[in-house]
Amino acid sequence: MSWTLMDKCCPKCWHNPPSNPCPKYIECRIKGPLCHDSSECRKLRARRLNELMFGRHGIKVRVALASCTLAVGAADVYYAVQEFVRESGLAVDVDIVGCHGLDFIDPWIEVVKKGLPPAIYANVNPEEVSNIVSSYLSGDVSKAFAIKYRTGTAKGEFLVPTLDELEFWRKQVRLVGRNCGIINPESIEEYVARGGYLGLVRAIKKSPDEVIEEIRLAKLRGRGGAGFPTWIKWKAVKDQVSDVKYVVANAEEGDPSAFSNRLLIESDPFIVIEGMIIAGYVTGANKGYIFVGAEFDLAAERLKKAVEEARKYGLLGDNVLGSGFSFDVEVFQDAGRYTSGEETALLEEIEGKRSSPRVRPPYPVSRGLWGKPTVVNNVETLAHAAVIVREGWDRYATIGAEKSGGTKMVSVSGSVRRPGVYEVPIGTSVKTIIDGLAGGPPEGVKLKAIEVGGPAGGFLPASEMDVPLDYDELLKLGVAMGSGILIAIDEHKCIVDLVRQFMVFFVSESCGKCVPCRVGTREMLEILNRICCGEGGQEDLELLQELGETLKNASFCALGSGAPIPVLSTIRYFREEYLTHIREKRCPADTCPVSREVVRYEG
Amino acid sequence: MRGNVRVRVDGTEVEVDPKSVLLDAIKKAGVAMHSFCQAGEIYRGASCRLCLVELPNGKLVPACAFPVSDGLEVRTRTAKTLRVRRSTLELLLAYHRIECWACMRKGDCVLVKMATDLRLDGIPVCAECPLHPEECLLSKGILCLGPLTLAGCDAECPATSGRCWGCRGPVTREDIVVRALKRYMELGFNIGEVVETAEIFWSAHPFLEKIKLVTRGV
Ligand SMILES: Cc1cc2nc3c(=O)[nH]c(=O)nc-3n(C[C@H](O)[C@H](O)[C@H](O)COP(=O)(O)O)c2cc1C
Ligand code: SF4
Ligand code: SF4
Ligand code: SF4
Ligand code: SF4
Ligand code: SF4
Ligand code: FES
Ligand code: FES
């Protein structure tokens, strides 16, 4: 293999982890060499950076390979590109890249040639590949979906927008997602070439307390659902006296309709690992686990690869970059259960037990994995931490809402023209995301509600769409931010039926440990089934509310206390729809069994 | 008492070991408390949610698992705790196969104690009856209405003077009624006679009609 940016530039480089690591190793990758002066070594770097951009021969085709694109045939596109290269005999590098989060352009490829604007082609099918690439190479970009920047050299260039001219790109603030769809998720080199691991470098030059202070000033709150201030968690673990501590990254992402964590770890696994190392350094933990959802095979594979590479270059292991601090990471793939994402159930599962939540307190910060102090953070939270340390809290805190800094990757689906993952400042209005970024509903369709935060989030009526996407503001309306899910619901959907489907989800995912959730979800489903079948009575609404209050107050963990939120929020905002089912024995959207023959779900 | 912490339970201050849980403090304060899952040998940690107590901020926490701390204040019988506990117990009982007449827990059943305290009906007198299943009046051929009658009297009659006449009114849960009637039949009682006996106290109760209906199905 040829020389990569991660390798020693010449025998003068003494970086030799773990026995003799060079503290400047990361900075030296791009700016180097730092300890000696050699134009040869500088040229080596410049040449390699150029290669990463345009390939070894000046032409590169990148194929987006992530679960989302693979689901719509990206693998065939990849083979088609390879075949094209083989048959044409052209010297073209074919590379993989993660995903931008623009679901509606999948599968997509990017073609780059020196001197031409890098062009992104959308909804590519394998048969078109040779046409697309040939016409691009002949200097014609008119068929592209977008180009990255203008060079003024290509034919049809002015028919095609640059990414930044597209509203749904320009209006995003891509902090944690800045590498998604840009770098090869299997190459640590590309991550480092884009400033990766500089956050870690900055962190270990500071004291743990200084880093915690930065995280505090950045107003970072956990992206896993509850929005807990991250600095408090980190400080609590740091202040514990214990020789063993752990950092656990939560990449379970069990919420149906959430896909932003998956996108992040499939497209940029490195940033999560960097965040974990920083968390480890700050809290005094030497071991980290990444808890990956059962369905996320590709993500787990990429994380494992990223861990291996980080070890190889001395970013994990003993004496990280000469700081004296040691840290290692293990990727743990779970058995696939919704409660596994709960922070204590997840610890149980890593310990090899049944993944039911533990009694809290004690919280994981004092008694976590194997009884040791443990930080459990969502992967996106950790990625944000890496960004904050790299960019500085002052820049970060200017983005976002008053009490909650930075951005959130939001998974938008449902009745919108451009479903996908969008990274926006916290506090951006739901309307801006749905209409501005995701393009609003298709022609002729009207939205009636937005489901916010996934199954335990809640429904907002379309009239409340101006609410900022912010933990506190949403709670005021009785819905929760959750993991940043927005599902646009149009008038052809029945709210009661959607709520019922969420309840089916809770019934099957309840771990069965505590009474209110185990039995209460079933009872609530029974009532919802009744209503959808036209057998509901007026008193059923009160019954639902009463049960809902019980689940909210008495459940052991947040699955049970979140389960009634869709019901409660829709009884609040869409009471009429329930009443139509109950009184008029009619489903306004005409989708419920009440207007059809049905199979009843018997709990 | 060095090192102990002070906890206020419904206004009464008690001193307890810092390692104890709220339930210990509540017991020490002499306050009667509901609890279920921590009572047996197979404690799985705060899973029944029947011992919930209220903190000053309105949050409900399980007394059996919540650690004490100095100055902690709890209320055990607020409207909210009772409402939530009642509803939770109702859920717990909803899937419970109630056959108290043949149950090893009868005579000393926590469920029936909590149910009567929380004004929940659904459990028959047999649950409170101290007679061992083998001494049950039914096995002696005496028509006791215990299996069909709401508990709450501490099985006053079978415990002292003889059979239950059903003065507290009928259990209305259909599955229990069906099982109870089956039990009568197994032991050779005439269902017509059972219904006649029940009419003494329940003649005006709409449920008797339902029993008659059920009987036809048995
Ligand atoms: C039923 C349930 C499922 C959860 N699933 C996830 C999940 O998939 N991913 C996640 O990050 N947090 C999940 N959480 C939240 C975690 O318990 C925990 O709060 C979070 O990982 C903390 O990270 P943060 O502080 O970075 O937000 C779940 C919580 C519950 C109650
Ligand atoms: S500064 Fe460090 S990494 Fe760079 S050449 Fe010198 S020893 Fe190697
Ligand atoms: S609330 Fe549901 S998921 Fe959570 S412990 Fe109870 S039964 Fe399990
Ligand atoms: S006595 Fe009755 S209520 Fe109590 S456990 Fe036995 S069957 Fe259940
Ligand atoms: S004596 Fe009566 S109350 Fe007691 S167990 Fe028998 S039937 Fe039930
Ligand atoms: S007759 Fe009345 S008091 Fe006597 S056992 Fe039956 S219900 Fe209780
Ligand atoms: S396009 Fe990749 S997440 Fe959808
Ligand atoms: S006794 Fe069951 S939760 Fe406390």
PDB file of N, CA and C in Angstrom, chain A residues 129-209:
ATOM      1  N   VAL A 129     -25.070   4.389 -14.680  1.00  0.00           N
ATOM      2  CA  VAL A 129     -23.766   4.764 -14.153  1.00  0.00           C
ATOM      3  C   VAL A 129     -22.763   5.146 -15.241  1.00  0.00           C
ATOM      4  N   SER A 130     -22.673   4.295 -16.286  1.00  0.00           N
ATOM      5  CA  SER A 130     -21.625   4.586 -17.262  1.00  0.00           C
ATOM      6  C   SER A 130     -21.911   5.894 -17.992  1.00  0.00           C
ATOM      7  N   ASN A 131     -23.186   6.140 -18.272  1.00  0.00           N
ATOM      8  CA  ASN A 131     -23.546   7.419 -18.900  1.00  0.00           C
ATOM      9  C   ASN A 131     -23.174   8.608 -18.048  1.00  0.00           C
ATOM     10  N   ILE A 132     -23.554   8.508 -16.770  1.00  0.00           N
ATOM     11  CA  ILE A 132     -23.307   9.616 -15.859  1.00  0.00           C
ATOM     12  C   ILE A 132     -21.812   9.916 -15.788  1.00  0.00           C
ATOM     13  N   VAL A 133     -21.040   8.861 -15.538  1.00  0.00           N
ATOM     14  CA  VAL A 133     -19.614   9.106 -15.342  1.00  0.00           C
ATOM     15  C   VAL A 133     -18.970   9.586 -16.636  1.00  0.00           C
ATOM     16  N   SER A 134     -19.345   8.961 -17.769  1.00  0.00           N
ATOM     17  CA  SER A 134     -18.726   9.401 -19.025  1.00  0.00           C
ATOM     18  C   SER A 134     -19.060  10.849 -19.329  1.00  0.00           C
ATOM     19  N   SER A 135     -20.326  11.209 -19.139  1.00  0.00           N
ATOM     20  CA  SER A 135     -20.660  12.586 -19.511  1.00  0.00           C
ATOM     21  C   SER A 135     -19.988  13.575 -18.555  1.00  0.00           C
ATOM     22  N   TYR A 136     -19.860  13.182 -17.289  1.00  0.00           N
ATOM     23  CA  TYR A 136     -19.146  14.063 -16.364  1.00  0.00           C
ATOM     24  C   TYR A 136     -17.695  14.225 -16.812  1.00  0.00           C
ATOM     25  N   LEU A 137     -17.078  13.102 -17.128  1.00  0.00           N
ATOM     26  CA  LEU A 137     -15.661  13.165 -17.492  1.00  0.00           C
ATOM     27  C   LEU A 137     -15.456  13.955 -18.786  1.00  0.00           C
ATOM     28  N   SER A 138     -16.525  13.982 -19.611  1.00  0.00           N
ATOM     29  CA  SER A 138     -16.402  14.789 -20.821  1.00  0.00           C
ATOM     30  C   SER A 138     -16.654  16.268 -20.519  1.00  0.00           C
ATOM     31  N   GLY A 139     -16.882  16.566 -19.239  1.00  0.00           N
ATOM     32  CA  GLY A 139     -16.980  17.971 -18.863  1.00  0.00           C
ATOM     33  C   GLY A 139     -18.404  18.496 -18.807  1.00  0.00           C
ATOM     34  N   ASP A 140     -19.374  17.600 -18.765  1.00  0.00           N
ATOM     35  CA  ASP A 140     -20.769  18.035 -18.743  1.00  0.00           C
ATOM     36  C   ASP A 140     -21.406  17.637 -17.416  1.00  0.00           C
ATOM     37  N   VAL A 141     -21.809  18.615 -16.620  1.00  0.00           N
ATOM     38  CA  VAL A 141     -22.386  18.278 -15.315  1.00  0.00           C
ATOM     39  C   VAL A 141     -23.890  18.533 -15.291  1.00  0.00           C
ATOM     40  N   SER A 142     -24.476  18.752 -16.445  1.00  0.00           N
ATOM     41  CA  SER A 142     -25.869  19.210 -16.447  1.00  0.00           C
ATOM     42  C   SER A 142     -26.838  18.225 -15.796  1.00  0.00           C
ATOM     43  N   LYS A 143     -26.464  16.929 -15.752  1.00  0.00           N
ATOM     44  CA  LYS A 143     -27.400  15.976 -15.166  1.00  0.00           C
ATOM     45  C   LYS A 143     -27.253  15.835 -13.651  1.00  0.00           C
ATOM     46  N   ALA A 144     -26.311  16.574 -13.100  1.00  0.00           N
ATOM     47  CA  ALA A 144     -26.051  16.421 -11.663  1.00  0.00           C
ATOM     48  C   ALA A 144     -27.190  17.003 -10.830  1.00  0.00           C
ATOM     49  N   PHE A 145     -27.306  16.488  -9.635  1.00  0.00           N
ATOM     50  CA  PHE A 145     -28.287  17.005  -8.686  1.00  0.00           C
ATOM     51  C   PHE A 145     -27.750  18.291  -8.075  1.00  0.00           C
ATOM     52  N   ALA A 146     -26.474  18.281  -7.777  1.00  0.00           N
ATOM     53  CA  ALA A 146     -25.844  19.474  -7.222  1.00  0.00           C
ATOM     54  C   ALA A 146     -24.348  19.351  -7.413  1.00  0.00           C
ATOM     55  N   ILE A 147     -23.683  20.508  -7.367  1.00  0.00           N
ATOM     56  CA  ILE A 147     -22.223  20.454  -7.370  1.00  0.00           C
ATOM     57  C   ILE A 147     -21.737  21.046  -6.061  1.00  0.00           C
ATOM     58  N   LYS A 148     -20.488  20.713  -5.710  1.00  0.00           N
ATOM     59  CA  LYS A 148     -20.029  21.179  -4.407  1.00  0.00           C
ATOM     60  C   LYS A 148     -19.589  22.646  -4.447  1.00  0.00           C
ATOM     61  N   TYR A 149     -18.939  23.025  -5.530  1.00  0.00           N
ATOM     62  CA  TYR A 149     -18.568  24.432  -5.707  1.00  0.00           C
ATOM     63  C   TYR A 149     -18.421  24.679  -7.199  1.00  0.00           C
ATOM     64  N   ARG A 150     -18.354  25.935  -7.544  1.00  0.00           N
ATOM     65  CA  ARG A 150     -18.262  26.249  -8.973  1.00  0.00           C
ATOM     66  C   ARG A 150     -16.809  26.412  -9.408  1.00  0.00           C
ATOM     67  N   THR A 151     -16.532  25.924 -10.593  1.00  0.00           N
ATOM     68  CA  THR A 151     -15.215  26.169 -11.165  1.00  0.00           C
ATOM     69  C   THR A 151     -15.358  26.975 -12.441  1.00  0.00           C
ATOM     70  N   GLY A 152     -16.573  26.978 -12.968  1.00  0.00           N
ATOM     71  CA  GLY A 152     -16.803  27.701 -14.222  1.00  0.00           C
ATOM     72  C   GLY A 152     -16.238  26.987 -15.422  1.00  0.00           C
ATOM     73  N   THR A 153     -15.858  25.741 -15.258  1.00  0.00           N
ATOM     74  CA  THR A 153     -15.202  25.037 -16.354  1.00  0.00           C
ATOM     75  C   THR A 153     -16.073  23.974 -16.999  1.00  0.00           C
ATOM     76  N   ALA A 154     -17.200  23.649 -16.373  1.00  0.00           N
ATOM     77  CA  ALA A 154     -17.970  22.517 -16.876  1.00  0.00           C
ATOM     78  C   ALA A 154     -19.166  22.969 -17.693  1.00  0.00           C
ATOM     79  N   LYS A 155     -19.555  22.109 -18.589  1.00  0.00           N
ATOM     80  CA  LYS A 155     -20.741  22.396 -19.396  1.00  0.00           C
ATOM     81  C   LYS A 155     -21.988  22.198 -18.528  1.00  0.00           C
ATOM     82  N   GLY A 156     -22.936  23.087 -18.663  1.00  0.00           N
ATOM     83  CA  GLY A 156     -24.183  22.941 -17.913  1.00  0.00           C
ATOM     84  C   GLY A 156     -24.039  23.274 -16.443  1.00  0.00           C
ATOM     85  N   GLU A 157     -22.883  23.808 -16.070  1.00  0.00           N
ATOM     86  CA  GLU A 157     -22.634  24.063 -14.656  1.00  0.00           C
ATOM     87  C   GLU A 157     -23.664  25.009 -14.072  1.00  0.00           C
ATOM     88  N   PHE A 158     -24.101  25.972 -14.870  1.00  0.00           N
ATOM     89  CA  PHE A 158     -24.993  26.964 -14.302  1.00  0.00           C
ATOM     90  C   PHE A 158     -26.455  26.531 -14.287  1.00  0.00           C
ATOM     91  N   LEU A 159     -26.685  25.325 -14.766  1.00  0.00           N
ATOM     92  CA  LEU A 159     -28.036  24.754 -14.635  1.00  0.00           C
ATOM     93  C   LEU A 159     -28.168  24.043 -13.290  1.00  0.00           C
ATOM     94  N   VAL A 160     -27.024  23.804 -12.670  1.00  0.00           N
ATOM     95  CA  VAL A 160     -27.012  22.960 -11.477  1.00  0.00           C
ATOM     96  C   VAL A 160     -26.669  23.812 -10.260  1.00  0.00           C
ATOM     97  N   PRO A 161     -27.434  23.668  -9.188  1.00  0.00           N
ATOM     98  CA  PRO A 161     -27.126  24.451  -7.986  1.00  0.00           C
ATOM     99  C   PRO A 161     -25.915  23.882  -7.243  1.00  0.00           C
ATOM    100  N   THR A 162     -25.237  24.727  -6.507  1.00  0.00           N
ATOM    101  CA  THR A 162     -24.255  24.177  -5.568  1.00  0.00           C
ATOM    102  C   THR A 162     -25.034  23.759  -4.323  1.00  0.00           C
ATOM    103  N   LEU A 163     -24.414  22.902  -3.531  1.00  0.00           N
ATOM    104  CA  LEU A 163     -25.094  22.458  -2.306  1.00  0.00           C
ATOM    105  C   LEU A 163     -25.540  23.660  -1.485  1.00  0.00           C
ATOM    106  N   ASP A 164     -24.658  24.659  -1.417  1.00  0.00           N
ATOM    107  CA  ASP A 164     -24.982  25.801  -0.566  1.00  0.00           C
ATOM    108  C   ASP A 164     -26.118  26.651  -1.113  1.00  0.00           C
ATOM    109  N   GLU A 165     -26.403  26.479  -2.387  1.00  0.00           N
ATOM    110  CA  GLU A 165     -27.536  27.234  -2.927  1.00  0.00           C
ATOM    111  C   GLU A 165     -28.853  26.536  -2.632  1.00  0.00           C
ATOM    112  N   LEU A 166     -28.773  25.294  -2.168  1.00  0.00           N
ATOM    113  CA  LEU A 166     -29.995  24.569  -1.859  1.00  0.00           C
ATOM    114  C   LEU A 166     -30.415  24.903  -0.432  1.00  0.00           C
ATOM    115  N   GLU A 167     -31.640  25.331  -0.307  1.00  0.00           N
ATOM    116  CA  GLU A 167     -32.119  25.809   0.983  1.00  0.00           C
ATOM    117  C   GLU A 167     -31.928  24.759   2.079  1.00  0.00           C
ATOM    118  N   PHE A 168     -32.260  23.492   1.726  1.00  0.00           N
ATOM    119  CA  PHE A 168     -32.211  22.458   2.744  1.00  0.00           C
ATOM    120  C   PHE A 168     -30.780  22.088   3.126  1.00  0.00           C
ATOM    121  N   TRP A 169     -29.831  22.587   2.402  1.00  0.00           N
ATOM    122  CA  TRP A 169     -28.437  22.382   2.798  1.00  0.00           C
ATOM    123  C   TRP A 169     -27.936  23.623   3.532  1.00  0.00           C
ATOM    124  N   ARG A 170     -28.198  24.768   2.935  1.00  0.00           N
ATOM    125  CA  ARG A 170     -27.682  26.022   3.478  1.00  0.00           C
ATOM    126  C   ARG A 170     -28.233  26.286   4.873  1.00  0.00           C
ATOM    127  N   LYS A 171     -29.502  25.930   5.078  1.00  0.00           N
ATOM    128  CA  LYS A 171     -30.112  26.268   6.355  1.00  0.00           C
ATOM    129  C   LYS A 171     -29.727  25.320   7.471  1.00  0.00           C
ATOM    130  N   GLN A 172     -29.017  24.270   7.127  1.00  0.00           N
ATOM    131  CA  GLN A 172     -28.544  23.389   8.185  1.00  0.00           C
ATOM    132  C   GLN A 172     -27.276  23.968   8.795  1.00  0.00           C
ATOM    133  N   VAL A 173     -27.010  23.603  10.049  1.00  0.00           N
ATOM    134  CA  VAL A 173     -25.732  23.940  10.649  1.00  0.00           C
ATOM    135  C   VAL A 173     -25.084  22.616  10.985  1.00  0.00           C
ATOM    136  N   ARG A 174     -24.186  22.202  10.121  1.00  0.00           N
ATOM    137  CA  ARG A 174     -23.651  20.854  10.288  1.00  0.00           C
ATOM    138  C   ARG A 174     -22.393  20.885  11.139  1.00  0.00           C
ATOM    139  N   LEU A 175     -22.572  20.607  12.409  1.00  0.00           N
ATOM    140  CA  LEU A 175     -21.430  20.553  13.326  1.00  0.00           C
ATOM    141  C   LEU A 175     -20.988  19.109  13.516  1.00  0.00           C
ATOM    142  N   VAL A 176     -21.873  18.283  14.109  1.00  0.00           N
ATOM    143  CA  VAL A 176     -21.487  16.883  14.300  1.00  0.00           C
ATOM    144  C   VAL A 176     -21.583  16.126  12.984  1.00  0.00           C
ATOM    145  N   GLY A 177     -22.432  16.616  12.088  1.00  0.00           N
ATOM    146  CA  GLY A 177     -22.624  15.887  10.837  1.00  0.00           C
ATOM    147  C   GLY A 177     -21.744  16.415   9.721  1.00  0.00           C
ATOM    148  N   ARG A 178     -20.735  17.220  10.062  1.00  0.00           N
ATOM    149  CA  ARG A 178     -19.986  17.887   8.985  1.00  0.00           C
ATOM    150  C   ARG A 178     -19.233  16.902   8.089  1.00  0.00           C
ATOM    151  N   ASN A 179     -18.918  15.732   8.624  1.00  0.00           N
ATOM    152  CA  ASN A 179     -18.201  14.757   7.801  1.00  0.00           C
ATOM    153  C   ASN A 179     -19.124  13.742   7.140  1.00  0.00           C
ATOM    154  N   CYS A 180     -20.401  13.782   7.538  1.00  0.00           N
ATOM    155  CA  CYS A 180     -21.315  12.762   7.039  1.00  0.00           C
ATOM    156  C   CYS A 180     -21.557  12.957   5.548  1.00  0.00           C
ATOM    157  N   GLY A 181     -21.273  11.935   4.787  1.00  0.00           N
ATOM    158  CA  GLY A 181     -21.451  12.031   3.347  1.00  0.00           C
ATOM    159  C   GLY A 181     -20.265  12.693   2.675  1.00  0.00           C
ATOM    160  N   ILE A 182     -19.259  13.063   3.469  1.00  0.00           N
ATOM    161  CA  ILE A 182     -18.083  13.723   2.913  1.00  0.00           C
ATOM    162  C   ILE A 182     -16.880  12.784   2.966  1.00  0.00           C
ATOM    163  N   ILE A 183     -16.714  12.120   4.127  1.00  0.00           N
ATOM    164  CA  ILE A 183     -15.535  11.263   4.261  1.00  0.00           C
ATOM    165  C   ILE A 183     -15.888   9.791   4.089  1.00  0.00           C
ATOM    166  N   ASN A 184     -14.858   9.022   3.840  1.00  0.00           N
ATOM    167  CA  ASN A 184     -15.001   7.571   3.817  1.00  0.00           C
ATOM    168  C   ASN A 184     -15.049   7.085   5.270  1.00  0.00           C
ATOM    169  N   PRO A 185     -16.162   6.495   5.664  1.00  0.00           N
ATOM    170  CA  PRO A 185     -16.303   6.117   7.079  1.00  0.00           C
ATOM    171  C   PRO A 185     -15.388   4.973   7.495  1.00  0.00           C
ATOM    172  N   GLU A 186     -14.647   4.451   6.549  1.00  0.00           N
ATOM    173  CA  GLU A 186     -13.730   3.375   6.920  1.00  0.00           C
ATOM    174  C   GLU A 186     -12.286   3.835   6.855  1.00  0.00           C
ATOM    175  N   SER A 187     -12.103   5.138   6.775  1.00  0.00           N
ATOM    176  CA  SER A 187     -10.732   5.639   6.673  1.00  0.00           C
ATOM    177  C   SER A 187     -10.476   6.740   7.687  1.00  0.00           C
ATOM    178  N   ILE A 188      -9.720   6.382   8.704  1.00  0.00           N
ATOM    179  CA  ILE A 188      -9.391   7.351   9.746  1.00  0.00           C
ATOM    180  C   ILE A 188      -8.584   8.497   9.143  1.00  0.00           C
ATOM    181  N   GLU A 189      -7.881   8.168   8.067  1.00  0.00           N
ATOM    182  CA  GLU A 189      -7.054   9.171   7.405  1.00  0.00           C
ATOM    183  C   GLU A 189      -7.901  10.355   6.928  1.00  0.00           C
ATOM    184  N   GLU A 190      -9.065  10.047   6.317  1.00  0.00           N
ATOM    185  CA  GLU A 190      -9.906  11.134   5.814  1.00  0.00           C
ATOM    186  C   GLU A 190     -10.478  11.960   6.955  1.00  0.00           C
ATOM    187  N   TYR A 191     -10.739  11.280   8.082  1.00  0.00           N
ATOM    188  CA  TYR A 191     -11.235  12.007   9.254  1.00  0.00           C
ATOM    189  C   TYR A 191     -10.174  12.984   9.740  1.00  0.00           C
ATOM    190  N   VAL A 192      -8.960  12.490   9.865  1.00  0.00           N
ATOM    191  CA  VAL A 192      -7.872  13.342  10.345  1.00  0.00           C
ATOM    192  C   VAL A 192      -7.597  14.462   9.347  1.00  0.00           C
ATOM    193  N   ALA A 193      -7.713  14.152   8.063  1.00  0.00           N
ATOM    194  CA  ALA A 193      -7.475  15.175   7.053  1.00  0.00           C
ATOM    195  C   ALA A 193      -8.474  16.321   7.174  1.00  0.00           C
ATOM    196  N   ARG A 194      -9.634  16.035   7.760  1.00  0.00           N
ATOM    197  CA  ARG A 194     -10.635  17.094   7.951  1.00  0.00           C
ATOM    198  C   ARG A 194     -10.650  17.625   9.374  1.00  0.00           C
ATOM    199  N   GLY A 195      -9.535  17.540  10.033  1.00  0.00           N
ATOM    200  CA  GLY A 195      -9.443  18.132  11.370  1.00  0.00           C
ATOM    201  C   GLY A 195      -9.872  17.195  12.476  1.00  0.00           C
ATOM    202  N   GLY A 196     -10.038  15.931  12.165  1.00  0.00           N
ATOM    203  CA  GLY A 196     -10.434  14.979  13.188  1.00  0.00           C
ATOM    204  C   GLY A 196      -9.369  14.800  14.251  1.00  0.00           C
ATOM    205  N   TYR A 197      -9.781  14.496  15.432  1.00  0.00           N
ATOM    206  CA  TYR A 197      -8.929  14.264  16.603  1.00  0.00           C
ATOM    207  C   TYR A 197      -8.236  15.517  17.117  1.00  0.00           C
ATOM    208  N   LEU A 198      -8.502  16.685  16.485  1.00  0.00           N
ATOM    209  CA  LEU A 198      -7.935  17.907  17.058  1.00  0.00           C
ATOM    210  C   LEU A 198      -8.630  18.245  18.370  1.00  0.00           C
ATOM    211  N   GLY A 199      -9.893  17.815  18.504  1.00  0.00           N
ATOM    212  CA  GLY A 199     -10.607  18.014  19.769  1.00  0.00           C
ATOM    213  C   GLY A 199      -9.902  17.279  20.887  1.00  0.00           C
ATOM    214  N   LEU A 200      -9.515  16.062  20.622  1.00  0.00           N
ATOM    215  CA  LEU A 200      -8.807  15.278  21.631  1.00  0.00           C
ATOM    216  C   LEU A 200      -7.479  15.948  21.982  1.00  0.00           C
ATOM    217  N   VAL A 201      -6.794  16.420  20.942  1.00  0.00           N
ATOM    218  CA  VAL A 201      -5.515  17.075  21.178  1.00  0.00           C
ATOM    219  C   VAL A 201      -5.699  18.286  22.098  1.00  0.00           C
ATOM    220  N   ARG A 202      -6.725  19.056  21.809  1.00  0.00           N
ATOM    221  CA  ARG A 202      -6.988  20.229  22.657  1.00  0.00           C
ATOM    222  C   ARG A 202      -7.371  19.805  24.064  1.00  0.00           C
ATOM    223  N   ALA A 203      -8.184  18.741  24.154  1.00  0.00           N
ATOM    224  CA  ALA A 203      -8.663  18.323  25.480  1.00  0.00           C
ATOM    225  C   ALA A 203      -7.510  17.915  26.383  1.00  0.00           C
ATOM    226  N   ILE A 204      -6.591  17.099  25.861  1.00  0.00           N
ATOM    227  CA  ILE A 204      -5.565  16.595  26.767  1.00  0.00           C
ATOM    228  C   ILE A 204      -4.513  17.648  27.113  1.00  0.00           C
ATOM    229  N   LYS A 205      -4.593  18.781  26.433  1.00  0.00           N
ATOM    230  CA  LYS A 205      -3.704  19.875  26.845  1.00  0.00           C
ATOM    231  C   LYS A 205      -4.300  20.631  28.021  1.00  0.00           C
ATOM    232  N   LYS A 206      -5.573  20.355  28.315  1.00  0.00           N
ATOM    233  CA  LYS A 206      -6.234  21.057  29.417  1.00  0.00           C
ATOM    234  C   LYS A 206      -6.422  20.113  30.577  1.00  0.00           C
ATOM    235  N   SER A 207      -6.860  20.672  31.694  1.00  0.00           N
ATOM    236  CA  SER A 207      -7.179  19.807  32.831  1.00  0.00           C
ATOM    237  C   SER A 207      -8.619  19.337  32.649  1.00  0.00           C
ATOM    238  N   PRO A 208      -8.953  18.182  33.224  1.00  0.00           N
ATOM    239  CA  PRO A 208     -10.336  17.706  33.126  1.00  0.00           C
ATOM    240  C   PRO A 208     -11.344  18.769  33.553  1.00  0.00           C
ATOM    241  N   ASP A 209     -11.031  19.516  34.618  1.00  0.00           N
ATOM    242  CA  ASP A 209     -11.975  20.534  35.066  1.00  0.00           C
ATOM    243  C   ASP A 209     -12.187  21.621  34.023  1.00  0.00           C
TER     244      ASP A 209
END
